[in-house]
PDB file of C-alpha atoms in Angstrom:
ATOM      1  CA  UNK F 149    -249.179 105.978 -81.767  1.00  0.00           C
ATOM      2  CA  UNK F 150    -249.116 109.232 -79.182  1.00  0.00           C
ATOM      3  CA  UNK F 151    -247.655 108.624 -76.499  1.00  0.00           C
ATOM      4  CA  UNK F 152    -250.926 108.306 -73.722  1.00  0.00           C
ATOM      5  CA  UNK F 153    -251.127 105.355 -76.148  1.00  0.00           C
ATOM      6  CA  UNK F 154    -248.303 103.534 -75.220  1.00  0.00           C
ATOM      7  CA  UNK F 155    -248.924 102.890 -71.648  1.00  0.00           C
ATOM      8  CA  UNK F 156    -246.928 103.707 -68.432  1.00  0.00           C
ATOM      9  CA  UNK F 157    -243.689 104.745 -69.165  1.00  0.00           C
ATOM     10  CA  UNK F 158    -240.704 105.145 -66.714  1.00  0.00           C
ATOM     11  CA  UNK F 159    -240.750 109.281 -66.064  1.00  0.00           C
ATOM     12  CA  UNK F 160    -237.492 109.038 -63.878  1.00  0.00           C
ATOM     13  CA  UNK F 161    -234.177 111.769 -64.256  1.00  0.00           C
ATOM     14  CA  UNK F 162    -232.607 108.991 -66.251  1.00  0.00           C
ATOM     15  CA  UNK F 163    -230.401 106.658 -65.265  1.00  0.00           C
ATOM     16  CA  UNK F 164    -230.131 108.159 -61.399  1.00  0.00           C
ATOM     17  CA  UNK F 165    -227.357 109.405 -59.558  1.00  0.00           C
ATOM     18  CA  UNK F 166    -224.941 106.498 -60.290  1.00  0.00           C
ATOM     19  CA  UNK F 167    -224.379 107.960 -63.573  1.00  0.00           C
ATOM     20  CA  UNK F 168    -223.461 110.992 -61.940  1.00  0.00           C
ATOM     21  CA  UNK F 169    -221.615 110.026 -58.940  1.00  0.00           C
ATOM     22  CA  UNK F 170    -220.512 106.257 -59.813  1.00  0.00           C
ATOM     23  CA  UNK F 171    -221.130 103.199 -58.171  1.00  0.00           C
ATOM     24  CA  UNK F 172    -218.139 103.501 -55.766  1.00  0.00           C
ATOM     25  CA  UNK F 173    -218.874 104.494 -52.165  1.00  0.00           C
ATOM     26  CA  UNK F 174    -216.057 106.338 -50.364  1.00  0.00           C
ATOM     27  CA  UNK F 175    -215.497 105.508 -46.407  1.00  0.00           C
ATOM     28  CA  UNK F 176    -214.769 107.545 -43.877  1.00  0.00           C
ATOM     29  CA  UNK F 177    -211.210 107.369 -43.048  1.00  0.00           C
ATOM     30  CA  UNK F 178    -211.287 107.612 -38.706  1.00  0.00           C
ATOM     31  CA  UNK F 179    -210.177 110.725 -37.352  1.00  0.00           C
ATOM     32  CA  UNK F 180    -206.867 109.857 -35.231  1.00  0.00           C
ATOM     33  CA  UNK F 181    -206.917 110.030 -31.885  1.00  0.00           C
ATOM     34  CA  UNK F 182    -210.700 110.093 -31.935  1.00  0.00           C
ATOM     35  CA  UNK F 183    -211.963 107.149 -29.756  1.00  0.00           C
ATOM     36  CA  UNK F 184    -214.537 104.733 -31.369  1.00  0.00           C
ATOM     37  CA  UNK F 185    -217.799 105.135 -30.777  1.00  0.00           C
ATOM     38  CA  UNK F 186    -218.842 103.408 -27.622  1.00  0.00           C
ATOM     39  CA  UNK F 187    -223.295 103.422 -27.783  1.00  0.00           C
ATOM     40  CA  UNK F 188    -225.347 104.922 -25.677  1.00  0.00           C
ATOM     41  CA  UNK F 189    -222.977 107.158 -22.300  1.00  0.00           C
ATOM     42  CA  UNK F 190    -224.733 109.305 -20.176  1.00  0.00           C
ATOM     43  CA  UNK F 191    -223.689 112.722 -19.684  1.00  0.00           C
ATOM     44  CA  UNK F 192    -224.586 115.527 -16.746  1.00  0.00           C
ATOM     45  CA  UNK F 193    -226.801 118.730 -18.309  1.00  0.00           C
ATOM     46  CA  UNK F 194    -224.107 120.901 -17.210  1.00  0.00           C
ATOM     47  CA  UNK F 195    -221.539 119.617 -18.747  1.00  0.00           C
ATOM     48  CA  UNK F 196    -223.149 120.495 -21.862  1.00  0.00           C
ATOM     49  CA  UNK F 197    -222.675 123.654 -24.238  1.00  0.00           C
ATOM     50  CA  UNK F 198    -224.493 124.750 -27.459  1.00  0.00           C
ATOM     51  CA  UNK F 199    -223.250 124.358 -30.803  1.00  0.00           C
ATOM     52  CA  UNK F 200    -221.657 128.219 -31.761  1.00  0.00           C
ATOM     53  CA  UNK F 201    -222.774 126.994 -35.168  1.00  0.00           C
ATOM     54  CA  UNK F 202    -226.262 125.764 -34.794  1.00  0.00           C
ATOM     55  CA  UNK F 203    -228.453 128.096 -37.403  1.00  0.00           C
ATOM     56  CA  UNK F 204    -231.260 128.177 -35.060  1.00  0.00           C
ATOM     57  CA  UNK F 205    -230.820 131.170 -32.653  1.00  0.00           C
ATOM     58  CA  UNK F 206    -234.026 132.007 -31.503  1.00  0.00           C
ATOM     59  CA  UNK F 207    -236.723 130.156 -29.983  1.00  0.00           C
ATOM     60  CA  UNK F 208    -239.541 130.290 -28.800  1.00  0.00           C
ATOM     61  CA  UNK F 209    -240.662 130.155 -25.459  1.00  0.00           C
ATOM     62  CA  UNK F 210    -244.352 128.570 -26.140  1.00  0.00           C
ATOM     63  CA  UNK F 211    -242.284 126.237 -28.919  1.00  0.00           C
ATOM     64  CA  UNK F 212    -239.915 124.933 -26.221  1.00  0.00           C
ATOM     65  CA  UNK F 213    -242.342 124.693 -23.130  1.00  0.00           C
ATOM     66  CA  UNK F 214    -244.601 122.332 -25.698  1.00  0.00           C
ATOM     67  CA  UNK F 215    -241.509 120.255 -26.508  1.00  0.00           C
ATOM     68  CA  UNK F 216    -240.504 120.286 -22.776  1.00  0.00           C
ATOM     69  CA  UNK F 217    -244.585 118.915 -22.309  1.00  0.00           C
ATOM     70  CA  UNK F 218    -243.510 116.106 -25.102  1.00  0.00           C
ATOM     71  CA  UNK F 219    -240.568 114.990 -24.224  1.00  0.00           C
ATOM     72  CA  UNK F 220    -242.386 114.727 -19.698  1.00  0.00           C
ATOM     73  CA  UNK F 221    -244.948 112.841 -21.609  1.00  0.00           C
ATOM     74  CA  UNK F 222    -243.446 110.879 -24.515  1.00  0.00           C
ATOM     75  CA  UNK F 223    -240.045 110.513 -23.407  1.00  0.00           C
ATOM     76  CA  UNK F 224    -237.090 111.361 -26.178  1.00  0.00           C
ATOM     77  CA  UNK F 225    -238.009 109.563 -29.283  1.00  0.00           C
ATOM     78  CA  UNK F 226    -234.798 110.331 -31.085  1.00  0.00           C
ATOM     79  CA  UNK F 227    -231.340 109.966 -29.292  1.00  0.00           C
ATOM     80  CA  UNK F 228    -229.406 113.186 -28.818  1.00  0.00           C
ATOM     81  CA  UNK F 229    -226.036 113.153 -30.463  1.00  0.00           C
ATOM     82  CA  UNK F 230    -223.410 115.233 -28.396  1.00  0.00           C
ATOM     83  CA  UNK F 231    -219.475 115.142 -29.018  1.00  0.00           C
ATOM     84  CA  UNK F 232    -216.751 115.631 -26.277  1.00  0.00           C
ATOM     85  CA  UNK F 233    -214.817 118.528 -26.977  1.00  0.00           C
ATOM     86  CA  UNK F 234    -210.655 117.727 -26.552  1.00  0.00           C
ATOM     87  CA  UNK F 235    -209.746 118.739 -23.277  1.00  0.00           C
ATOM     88  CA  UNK F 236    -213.532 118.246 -21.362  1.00  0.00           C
TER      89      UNK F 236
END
């Protein structure tokens, strides 16, 4: 029998990435002195500074005045993460 004549047959990578990575699931140990997340805090515009790392350096104007449009009309649909910085 070919096998078209056999039916459906499972076409996955095998048996997934357990097999590869184990069934275990590591935790984050807490970073010390770092407080525990809190929810939602409000923070002043100002007092906030752009990632030196971010990959995205350039932008563009039209881009950012259609999200600025969005985000008037919509609201934010995603939270924005920000982290304090020691010291700040």
């Amino acid at each position: 029998m070919s096998e078209r004549q056999r039916g459906p047959q499972n076409r996955g990578l095998g048996r997934g990435l357990s097999a590869l990575l184990g069934e275990q699931v590591a935790e984050s140990a807490p970073v010390d002195g770092a407080p525990a997340p809190v929810g939602v805090r409000m923070a002043p515009i100002e007092s906030l500074r752009p990632n030196p790392d971010q990959p995205r350096k350039i932008f563009d104007r039209e881009d950012l005045e259609e999200l600025a449009a969005s985000i008037r009309d919509k609201g934010v649909l995603q939270p924005i993460l920000v982290r304090t910085q020691p010291g700040e």
